[in-house]
Amino acid sequence: MNSTFKGDVLEESISRLFDKLINAGQFWGDPKACQVYRKRGYYSRDREKEIIFDVSIEYVLPGAEKYSMVTLIECKNYSHAVPVDDVEEFFAKAQQVAAGNSKLVLASTAAFQEGAVKFAKSKGIGLLRYFDASNFKWELHRSPSIASMPQSENVDEVYKGLTLQNFQSPYFDFYLHSPNRVTNSLWDFFDDLHSTISLSSKELRALRNRKGKPGFSVPFLEREEIEEQSAVILCRNGYSHGAVSLEAICSQEKRRTGLAVNRVALANSGVDRYSVLGKISFAPLVIEIYEQPLLNVGRERFTLAHELAHHFLGHSKYMVKEYCDERNFSPSNVMNVFAPDIARLETQANAFAASLLMPKERIIADFKVLRRWLGIIDRGHGELYLDEQPCNYQNYEKVTRELMDYYAVSREAVAIRLEQLGLLRDVRSKRWLNPATLGATSLADI
């Protein structure tokens, strides 16, 4: 692929994406005031002719015939990091046109050299590193950068995304450096970019999207609502007790929705960045379970239940596809995802999978029977109390062993489910040693 064609591909991707955001009302600028252009010329008095820019976004005040502000975007589709020379050249070219009311953005599929970052910051130039969403662990219908929340602990990760050439993004399509900060939020990026524009505050408000920064796309679900939805699925399949037949659920969904569930050799997963366990894609509706070197029934069942959860919870409204690995099952890892919609999707899927495999009313009843059978007494600390004392650990091990065998799940999944239902109280000081957390904190056995 020659450099000109590669550049055209990136320009098309960037212009199409911003055009989509504007039309959807998810961009920083007011949809009625913004227009995206490719290869548009802007007059230079120095050259006495127009200078062509790869992509531009013009902002027009109500009733005005000409734009009042413009974002000029240069695109670089390199196989090497962008050097400072390219940023300097872009700055010099852009200074010749509408210098007072233009803002500059250098977009690249490659990383930026440190010198390029420093020069861009000194001149108020925004840097945008773009990743193709088709390669992501999660591919959403809406860019995760729309509603990303700025978090201080994310700064190092974003900077790596901007400056490391071999960096691979799991879900963000944009890694950004505004004149003020690094961020994954497109809204914050453009807010910073236009904070020093030579327009009055009234004019700036007229150009800005009145809806404000977009929030969550995925609605919040109460845990009880998730429990109820999973109970409907179990009732529909005639579940009574013991290990849930996921095969029966899949067969019914095949008849009802055309769902296909396939077992795939890991070598054919097409993704080598993750320890892939499963995948769901919605068009067509297919779940793939990847064969592992060592068979682990509990983990494989939770993987399938997790992917089924995305289907039953209607996550096709928000997601194109998802690859599932061990990190999907870790509550701490899910909550540390900096894309709020993804964190919400995964939290819901994990909760649904747990309630599907270990139905609330059944596991509570079975747990109480086990306590009586084993003679475990609540001494005021909790029905199943776990600390460093060997006798309490033995009780914990006996209860979880019985339940994991009965429901065909992992001990970790049982322990987390019992904690969620208030049946297990684990107060051990070294939580990283806790079998109730994936070695921690996983709902699937490793």
Short mmCIF file of C-alpha atoms in Angstrom, two decimals:
data_model
loop_
_atom_site.label_atom_id
_atom_site.label_comp_id
_atom_site.label_asym_id
_atom_site.label_seq_id
_atom_site.Cartn_x
_atom_site.Cartn_y
_atom_site.Cartn_z
CA MET A 1 0.00 0.00 0.00
CA ASN A 2 1.63 3.30 -1.09
CA SER A 3 1.82 6.29 1.28
CA THR A 4 -0.73 8.37 -0.66
CA PHE A 5 -3.35 5.62 -0.52
CA LYS A 6 -2.67 4.99 3.18
CA GLY A 7 -3.13 8.71 3.84
CA ASP A 8 -6.40 8.76 1.93
CA VAL A 9 -7.69 5.81 3.96
CA LEU A 10 -6.98 7.63 7.23
CA GLU A 11 -8.49 10.91 5.98
CA GLU A 12 -11.65 9.07 4.97
CA SER A 13 -11.86 7.32 8.35
CA ILE A 14 -11.36 10.54 10.33
CA SER A 15 -13.76 12.64 8.26
CA ARG A 16 -16.44 9.94 8.27
CA LEU A 17 -16.14 9.47 12.02
CA PHE A 18 -16.47 13.19 12.84
CA ASP A 19 -19.33 13.52 10.39
CA LYS A 20 -21.10 10.63 12.14
CA LEU A 21 -20.56 12.18 15.57
CA ILE A 22 -21.87 15.55 14.47
CA ASN A 23 -24.98 14.08 12.84
CA ALA A 24 -25.65 12.03 15.99
CA GLY A 25 -25.37 15.11 18.19
CA GLN A 26 -22.39 13.61 20.07
CA PHE A 27 -19.71 16.07 19.01
CA TRP A 28 -18.46 19.12 20.95
CA GLY A 29 -19.90 21.49 18.34
CA ASP A 30 -23.58 22.15 17.68
CA PRO A 31 -24.78 19.89 14.81
CA LYS A 32 -26.42 22.91 13.15
CA ALA A 33 -23.21 24.90 13.25
CA CYS A 34 -20.64 22.26 12.18
CA GLN A 35 -19.62 20.89 8.82
CA VAL A 36 -16.83 18.42 7.97
CA TYR A 37 -14.82 18.75 4.74
CA ARG A 38 -12.10 16.73 3.03
CA LYS A 39 -9.35 18.30 0.92
CA ARG A 40 -10.78 21.80 1.36
CA GLY A 41 -8.69 24.80 0.42
CA TYR A 42 -8.07 27.88 2.62
CA TYR A 43 -6.58 31.04 1.16
CA SER A 44 -3.00 32.00 1.99
CA ARG A 45 -1.98 35.61 1.37
CA ASP A 46 1.66 34.56 1.46
CA ARG A 47 1.17 32.10 -1.39
CA GLU A 48 -1.69 34.01 -3.03
CA LYS A 49 -3.52 30.72 -3.44
CA GLU A 50 -5.34 28.17 -1.38
CA ILE A 51 -3.64 25.61 0.87
CA ILE A 52 -5.36 22.26 0.94
CA PHE A 53 -5.91 20.52 4.30
CA ASP A 54 -6.73 16.83 4.71
CA VAL A 55 -9.79 17.33 6.90
CA SER A 56 -11.40 20.43 8.34
CA ILE A 57 -14.36 21.19 10.61
CA GLU A 58 -15.98 24.58 10.09
CA TYR A 59 -18.18 26.26 12.70
CA VAL A 60 -20.68 28.84 11.45
CA LEU A 61 -22.54 31.26 13.76
CA PRO A 62 -26.34 31.54 13.25
CA GLY A 63 -27.07 33.86 10.33
CA ALA A 64 -23.42 34.07 9.23
CA GLU A 65 -22.34 33.25 5.69
CA LYS A 66 -18.75 32.34 6.53
CA TYR A 67 -17.28 30.17 9.23
CA SER A 68 -16.25 31.87 12.47
CA MET A 69 -13.93 29.10 13.61
CA VAL A 70 -12.22 26.17 11.92
CA THR A 71 -10.37 23.05 13.04
CA LEU A 72 -7.68 22.06 10.55
CA ILE A 73 -6.66 18.40 10.65
CA GLU A 74 -3.56 16.89 9.06
CA CYS A 75 -3.46 13.07 8.77
CA LYS A 76 -0.35 10.87 8.97
CA ASN A 77 -0.62 7.14 8.31
CA TYR A 78 2.97 6.07 9.00
CA SER A 79 4.63 2.82 9.95
CA HIS A 80 6.99 4.83 12.17
CA ALA A 81 6.54 7.45 14.87
CA VAL A 82 5.64 10.98 13.75
CA PRO A 83 8.73 13.23 14.05
CA VAL A 84 8.78 16.82 15.31
CA ASP A 85 9.57 18.04 11.76
CA ASP A 86 6.08 17.05 10.61
CA VAL A 87 4.44 19.01 13.42
CA GLU A 88 6.59 22.07 12.69
CA GLU A 89 5.74 21.89 8.98
CA PHE A 90 2.02 21.59 9.72
CA PHE A 91 2.17 24.55 12.11
CA ALA A 92 3.98 26.74 9.56
CA LYS A 93 1.47 25.86 6.83
CA ALA A 94 -1.56 26.45 9.03
CA GLN A 95 -0.29 29.82 10.26
CA GLN A 96 -0.81 31.19 6.77
CA VAL A 97 -4.60 30.76 6.92
CA ALA A 98 -7.12 32.15 9.43
CA ALA A 99 -4.51 32.20 12.19
CA GLY A 100 -6.78 33.99 14.69
CA ASN A 101 -9.66 31.56 14.63
CA SER A 102 -8.15 28.27 13.53
CA LYS A 103 -7.18 25.36 15.74
CA LEU A 104 -4.83 22.61 14.64
CA VAL A 105 -4.97 18.84 15.10
CA LEU A 106 -2.42 16.33 13.84
CA ALA A 107 -4.04 12.89 13.50
CA SER A 108 -1.95 9.75 13.17
CA THR A 109 -2.21 5.98 13.26
CA ALA A 110 1.38 5.91 14.53
CA ALA A 111 2.86 7.15 17.78
CA PHE A 112 4.33 10.63 18.25
CA GLN A 113 7.98 11.21 19.06
CA GLU A 114 8.61 12.99 22.35
CA GLY A 115 9.87 16.08 20.54
CA ALA A 116 6.67 16.19 18.50
CA VAL A 117 4.58 16.08 21.69
CA LYS A 118 6.55 18.90 23.30
CA PHE A 119 6.43 21.15 20.23
CA ALA A 120 2.70 20.54 19.75
CA LYS A 121 1.99 21.45 23.36
CA SER A 122 4.01 24.66 23.11
CA LYS A 123 2.04 25.77 20.02
CA GLY A 124 -1.40 24.70 21.21
CA ILE A 125 -1.67 21.91 18.61
CA GLY A 126 -3.81 18.91 19.44
CA LEU A 127 -2.44 15.42 18.81
CA LEU A 128 -4.80 12.54 18.00
CA ARG A 129 -3.72 8.94 17.68
CA TYR A 130 -6.36 6.85 15.96
CA PHE A 131 -6.90 3.09 16.32
CA ASP A 132 -9.14 1.02 14.05
CA ALA A 133 -12.08 -0.27 16.12
CA SER A 134 -12.35 -3.51 14.11
CA ASN A 135 -9.29 -4.84 15.98
CA PHE A 136 -10.62 -4.07 19.46
CA LYS A 137 -11.46 -6.49 22.26
CA TRP A 138 -14.76 -4.63 22.46
CA GLU A 139 -16.24 -3.02 19.36
CA LEU A 140 -19.11 -0.67 20.18
CA HIS A 141 -21.65 1.04 17.93
CA ARG A 142 -20.70 4.33 19.58
CA SER A 143 -17.12 5.48 20.06
CA PRO A 144 -16.05 4.81 23.68
CA SER A 145 -14.29 8.19 23.58
CA ILE A 146 -17.67 9.91 23.52
CA ALA A 147 -18.46 9.28 27.17
CA SER A 148 -15.03 8.46 28.59
CA MET A 149 -14.47 9.96 32.01
CA PRO A 150 -11.17 11.65 32.84
CA GLN A 151 -9.39 9.72 35.58
CA SER A 152 -5.99 10.59 36.95
CA GLU A 153 -4.83 6.98 36.98
CA ASN A 154 -5.45 6.78 33.23
CA VAL A 155 -2.90 9.48 32.37
CA ASP A 156 0.10 7.16 32.07
CA GLU A 157 -1.85 4.72 29.91
CA VAL A 158 -3.00 7.47 27.54
CA TYR A 159 0.53 8.85 27.26
CA LYS A 160 1.80 5.37 26.37
CA GLY A 161 -0.88 5.15 23.71
CA LEU A 162 0.36 8.42 22.23
CA THR A 163 4.09 7.75 22.33
CA LEU A 164 4.71 3.97 22.11
CA GLN A 165 4.74 2.71 18.54
CA ASN A 166 3.85 -0.89 19.44
CA PHE A 167 1.00 0.11 21.79
CA GLN A 168 -2.24 -1.81 21.18
CA SER A 169 -5.53 -0.34 22.31
CA PRO A 170 -8.13 -2.73 23.76
CA TYR A 171 -11.14 -0.42 23.24
CA PHE A 172 -10.34 3.29 22.79
CA ASP A 173 -10.22 4.58 19.23
CA PHE A 174 -8.63 7.89 20.31
CA TYR A 175 -5.60 8.70 22.42
CA LEU A 176 -5.41 12.47 22.62
CA HIS A 177 -3.11 15.26 23.74
CA SER A 178 -4.84 18.63 23.99
CA PRO A 179 -2.92 21.82 24.76
CA ASN A 180 -3.70 21.15 28.44
CA ARG A 181 -3.69 17.38 29.07
CA VAL A 182 -3.73 13.82 27.79
CA THR A 183 -7.16 12.19 27.59
CA ASN A 184 -9.37 9.63 25.88
CA SER A 185 -12.31 12.03 25.89
CA LEU A 186 -13.02 13.70 22.56
CA TRP A 187 -15.25 16.23 24.30
CA ASP A 188 -12.51 17.29 26.74
CA PHE A 189 -10.01 17.41 23.89
CA PHE A 190 -12.08 19.83 21.80
CA ASP A 191 -13.09 21.81 24.88
CA ASP A 192 -9.40 22.41 25.63
CA LEU A 193 -8.59 23.09 21.99
CA HIS A 194 -11.14 25.89 21.70
CA SER A 195 -10.67 27.39 25.16
CA THR A 196 -8.38 30.13 23.81
CA ILE A 197 -10.28 30.90 20.61
CA SER A 198 -10.70 34.60 19.72
CA LEU A 199 -14.48 34.61 20.03
CA SER A 200 -16.71 36.05 22.72
CA SER A 201 -18.18 33.70 25.30
CA LYS A 202 -21.62 34.29 23.76
CA GLU A 203 -20.39 33.33 20.28
CA LEU A 204 -18.61 30.28 21.63
CA ARG A 205 -21.78 29.12 23.39
CA ALA A 206 -23.66 29.47 20.09
CA LEU A 207 -21.20 27.10 18.41
CA ARG A 208 -21.01 24.57 21.21
CA ASN A 209 -23.35 21.59 21.54
CA ARG A 210 -26.06 22.69 23.98
CA LYS A 211 -26.68 19.13 25.18
CA GLY A 212 -23.29 19.06 26.86
CA LYS A 213 -20.92 16.16 27.20
CA PRO A 214 -22.66 12.85 26.38
CA GLY A 215 -23.07 10.42 29.24
CA PHE A 216 -23.70 6.69 29.42
CA SER A 217 -25.28 4.93 26.49
CA VAL A 218 -25.80 1.66 28.40
CA PRO A 219 -28.54 2.02 31.05
CA PHE A 220 -27.96 1.00 34.65
CA LEU A 221 -29.64 -2.23 35.76
CA GLU A 222 -30.40 -3.09 39.38
CA ARG A 223 -29.07 -6.46 40.48
CA GLU A 224 -32.62 -7.65 41.24
CA GLU A 225 -33.65 -6.86 37.66
CA ILE A 226 -30.78 -9.01 36.38
CA GLU A 227 -31.78 -11.81 38.77
CA GLU A 228 -35.35 -11.64 37.46
CA GLN A 229 -34.28 -11.76 33.82
CA SER A 230 -32.08 -14.82 34.38
CA ALA A 231 -34.94 -16.50 36.31
CA VAL A 232 -37.21 -16.06 33.27
CA ILE A 233 -34.65 -17.84 31.07
CA LEU A 234 -34.36 -20.71 33.55
CA CYS A 235 -38.12 -21.04 33.89
CA ARG A 236 -38.51 -21.09 30.11
CA ASN A 237 -36.08 -24.01 29.97
CA GLY A 238 -37.70 -25.99 32.79
CA TYR A 239 -34.81 -25.68 35.26
CA SER A 240 -35.42 -27.30 38.67
CA HIS A 241 -32.11 -27.90 40.46
CA GLY A 242 -28.39 -28.62 40.11
CA ALA A 243 -26.15 -27.66 37.20
CA VAL A 244 -27.96 -25.52 34.65
CA SER A 245 -28.03 -27.05 31.16
CA LEU A 246 -26.48 -24.34 29.02
CA GLU A 247 -26.77 -26.71 26.06
CA ALA A 248 -30.56 -26.71 26.41
CA ILE A 249 -30.61 -22.92 26.63
CA CYS A 250 -28.45 -22.63 23.52
CA SER A 251 -30.66 -25.10 21.63
CA GLN A 252 -33.77 -23.11 22.47
CA GLU A 253 -32.07 -19.84 21.43
CA LYS A 254 -31.02 -21.44 18.16
CA ARG A 255 -34.66 -22.16 17.39
CA ARG A 256 -35.86 -18.80 18.69
CA THR A 257 -33.20 -16.40 17.36
CA GLY A 258 -30.87 -18.44 15.13
CA LEU A 259 -28.02 -18.33 17.67
CA ALA A 260 -25.03 -20.42 16.62
CA VAL A 261 -22.58 -21.69 19.25
CA ASN A 262 -19.29 -23.06 17.94
CA ARG A 263 -16.18 -24.53 19.52
CA VAL A 264 -13.05 -23.13 17.89
CA ALA A 265 -9.37 -24.04 18.18
CA LEU A 266 -7.52 -21.20 19.91
CA ALA A 267 -5.05 -21.01 17.01
CA ASN A 268 -7.98 -19.96 14.78
CA SER A 269 -9.23 -17.21 17.11
CA GLY A 270 -7.63 -14.47 15.02
CA VAL A 271 -6.55 -12.64 18.19
CA ASP A 272 -3.16 -13.29 19.72
CA ARG A 273 -3.06 -10.34 22.12
CA TYR A 274 -5.28 -11.96 24.73
CA SER A 275 -5.78 -15.35 26.30
CA VAL A 276 -9.07 -15.66 24.45
CA LEU A 277 -11.81 -17.76 26.02
CA GLY A 278 -14.82 -16.79 23.94
CA LYS A 279 -16.39 -14.32 21.56
CA ILE A 280 -19.84 -13.03 20.70
CA SER A 281 -20.79 -11.19 17.52
CA PHE A 282 -24.31 -10.00 16.80
CA ALA A 283 -24.63 -9.81 13.03
CA PRO A 284 -25.05 -12.73 12.59
CA LEU A 285 -25.57 -13.91 16.18
CA VAL A 286 -22.66 -16.26 16.91
CA ILE A 287 -20.92 -17.33 20.11
CA GLU A 288 -17.51 -18.97 19.84
CA ILE A 289 -15.89 -20.89 22.69
CA TYR A 290 -12.15 -21.34 22.24
CA GLU A 291 -10.60 -24.65 23.20
CA GLN A 292 -7.90 -24.30 25.86
CA PRO A 293 -4.76 -26.41 26.42
CA LEU A 294 -6.20 -27.61 29.74
CA LEU A 295 -9.92 -28.29 29.98
CA ASN A 296 -11.60 -26.39 32.79
CA VAL A 297 -15.33 -27.08 32.85
CA GLY A 298 -16.16 -24.36 35.37
CA ARG A 299 -14.35 -21.66 33.43
CA GLU A 300 -15.78 -22.81 30.09
CA ARG A 301 -19.34 -22.78 31.46
CA PHE A 302 -18.90 -19.30 32.89
CA THR A 303 -17.47 -18.10 29.57
CA LEU A 304 -20.52 -19.39 27.70
CA ALA A 305 -22.89 -17.95 30.33
CA HIS A 306 -21.11 -14.58 30.08
CA GLU A 307 -21.55 -14.44 26.31
CA LEU A 308 -25.16 -15.59 26.58
CA ALA A 309 -25.69 -12.77 29.06
CA HIS A 310 -24.70 -10.18 26.45
CA HIS A 311 -27.34 -11.71 24.17
CA PHE A 312 -30.14 -11.94 26.73
CA LEU A 313 -29.50 -8.43 28.11
CA GLY A 314 -29.87 -6.90 24.64
CA HIS A 315 -26.30 -5.67 24.44
CA SER A 316 -26.49 -5.86 20.64
CA LYS A 317 -27.89 -2.30 20.89
CA TYR A 318 -24.52 -1.07 22.07
CA MET A 319 -21.94 -3.60 20.91
CA VAL A 320 -20.88 -5.12 17.59
CA LYS A 321 -18.71 -7.84 19.11
CA GLU A 322 -16.68 -8.75 22.16
CA TYR A 323 -13.74 -11.02 22.85
CA CYS A 324 -13.85 -12.58 26.31
CA ASP A 325 -10.74 -13.42 28.32
CA GLU A 326 -9.98 -14.01 31.99
CA ARG A 327 -9.88 -10.28 32.69
CA ASN A 328 -13.57 -9.97 31.78
CA PHE A 329 -14.42 -11.99 34.90
CA SER A 330 -12.41 -9.91 37.34
CA PRO A 331 -14.55 -7.29 39.14
CA SER A 332 -11.47 -5.17 39.82
CA ASN A 333 -10.36 -5.29 36.17
CA VAL A 334 -13.84 -4.47 34.90
CA MET A 335 -14.18 -1.48 37.21
CA ASN A 336 -10.77 -0.22 36.12
CA VAL A 337 -11.87 -0.05 32.48
CA PHE A 338 -11.86 3.65 31.61
CA ALA A 339 -14.69 3.37 29.09
CA PRO A 340 -17.83 3.59 31.27
CA ASP A 341 -20.16 1.85 28.81
CA ILE A 342 -17.81 -1.13 28.53
CA ALA A 343 -17.47 -1.40 32.31
CA ARG A 344 -21.26 -1.36 32.62
CA LEU A 345 -21.72 -4.01 29.88
CA GLU A 346 -19.20 -6.34 31.52
CA THR A 347 -20.52 -5.84 35.05
CA GLN A 348 -24.03 -6.69 33.87
CA ALA A 349 -22.85 -9.74 31.91
CA ASN A 350 -20.92 -11.11 34.90
CA ALA A 351 -23.88 -10.59 37.24
CA PHE A 352 -26.25 -12.27 34.78
CA ALA A 353 -23.89 -15.22 34.22
CA ALA A 354 -23.55 -15.79 37.97
CA SER A 355 -27.31 -15.67 38.51
CA LEU A 356 -27.92 -17.96 35.52
CA LEU A 357 -25.46 -20.62 36.69
CA MET A 358 -26.29 -20.28 40.40
CA PRO A 359 -29.96 -19.22 40.64
CA LYS A 360 -30.55 -17.04 43.69
CA GLU A 361 -33.34 -18.94 45.44
CA ARG A 362 -31.80 -22.35 44.75
CA ILE A 363 -28.27 -21.56 45.90
CA ILE A 364 -29.52 -19.83 49.06
CA ALA A 365 -31.63 -22.88 49.92
CA ASP A 366 -28.78 -25.30 49.15
CA PHE A 367 -26.34 -23.19 51.15
CA LYS A 368 -28.58 -23.28 54.23
CA VAL A 369 -29.02 -27.06 53.94
CA LEU A 370 -25.23 -27.46 53.77
CA ARG A 371 -24.71 -25.30 56.84
CA ARG A 372 -27.11 -27.42 58.85
CA TRP A 373 -25.65 -30.66 57.50
CA LEU A 374 -22.09 -29.57 58.33
CA GLY A 375 -23.11 -28.11 61.70
CA ILE A 376 -21.81 -24.63 60.90
CA ILE A 377 -23.07 -22.15 63.49
CA ASP A 378 -23.47 -18.40 63.00
CA ARG A 379 -21.69 -16.95 66.02
CA GLY A 380 -22.69 -13.40 65.14
CA HIS A 381 -20.03 -12.86 62.47
CA GLY A 382 -21.96 -14.14 59.45
CA GLU A 383 -23.52 -17.35 58.16
CA LEU A 384 -20.20 -18.44 56.65
CA TYR A 385 -17.34 -16.56 58.26
CA LEU A 386 -13.83 -16.74 56.83
CA ASP A 387 -10.70 -15.49 58.54
CA GLU A 388 -7.20 -16.91 59.09
CA GLN A 389 -8.36 -19.61 61.50
CA PRO A 390 -8.02 -23.15 60.02
CA CYS A 391 -11.42 -24.27 61.34
CA ASN A 392 -13.21 -21.44 59.50
CA TYR A 393 -11.28 -22.12 56.31
CA GLN A 394 -12.22 -25.79 56.51
CA ASN A 395 -15.90 -24.84 56.72
CA TYR A 396 -15.48 -22.50 53.76
CA GLU A 397 -13.72 -25.18 51.73
CA LYS A 398 -16.38 -27.82 52.46
CA VAL A 399 -19.29 -25.54 51.57
CA THR A 400 -17.75 -24.20 48.38
CA ARG A 401 -16.60 -27.69 47.29
CA GLU A 402 -20.12 -29.05 47.54
CA LEU A 403 -21.65 -26.11 45.71
CA MET A 404 -19.05 -25.97 42.92
CA ASP A 405 -19.54 -29.68 42.22
CA TYR A 406 -23.32 -29.38 42.35
CA TYR A 407 -23.57 -26.38 40.04
CA ALA A 408 -20.52 -27.27 37.85
CA VAL A 409 -18.80 -23.95 38.42
CA SER A 410 -15.47 -22.85 39.89
CA ARG A 411 -14.82 -22.22 43.59
CA GLU A 412 -14.12 -18.59 42.76
CA ALA A 413 -17.52 -18.24 41.13
CA VAL A 414 -19.25 -19.82 44.14
CA ALA A 415 -17.39 -17.62 46.63
CA ILE A 416 -18.14 -14.39 44.83
CA ARG A 417 -21.78 -15.39 44.41
CA LEU A 418 -22.08 -16.14 48.15
CA GLU A 419 -20.47 -12.79 49.00
CA GLN A 420 -22.87 -10.98 46.66
CA LEU A 421 -25.83 -12.63 48.40
CA GLY A 422 -24.51 -11.78 51.86
CA LEU A 423 -23.94 -15.43 52.79
CA LEU A 424 -20.14 -15.32 52.99
CA ARG A 425 -18.13 -12.84 55.01
CA ASP A 426 -14.42 -12.94 54.21
CA VAL A 427 -12.31 -10.77 56.51
CA ARG A 428 -8.86 -12.17 55.80
CA SER A 429 -6.23 -9.45 55.79
CA LYS A 430 -4.36 -10.75 52.74
CA ARG A 431 -7.11 -10.57 50.17
CA TRP A 432 -4.72 -11.54 47.39
CA LEU A 433 -4.59 -15.04 48.94
CA ASN A 434 -8.37 -15.32 48.88
CA PRO A 435 -9.67 -18.19 46.72
CA ALA A 436 -12.87 -16.15 46.57
CA THR A 437 -11.07 -13.70 44.37
CA LEU A 438 -9.15 -14.48 41.22
CA GLY A 439 -5.80 -14.95 42.27
CA ALA A 440 -7.48 -12.86 42.40
CA THR A 441 -11.02 -11.68 41.85
CA SER A 442 -12.34 -13.80 39.00
CA LEU A 443 -15.71 -15.37 38.55
CA ALA A 444 -14.14 -18.02 36.36
CA ASP A 445 -11.55 -20.52 37.40
CA ILE A 446 -8.07 -20.08 35.92
#
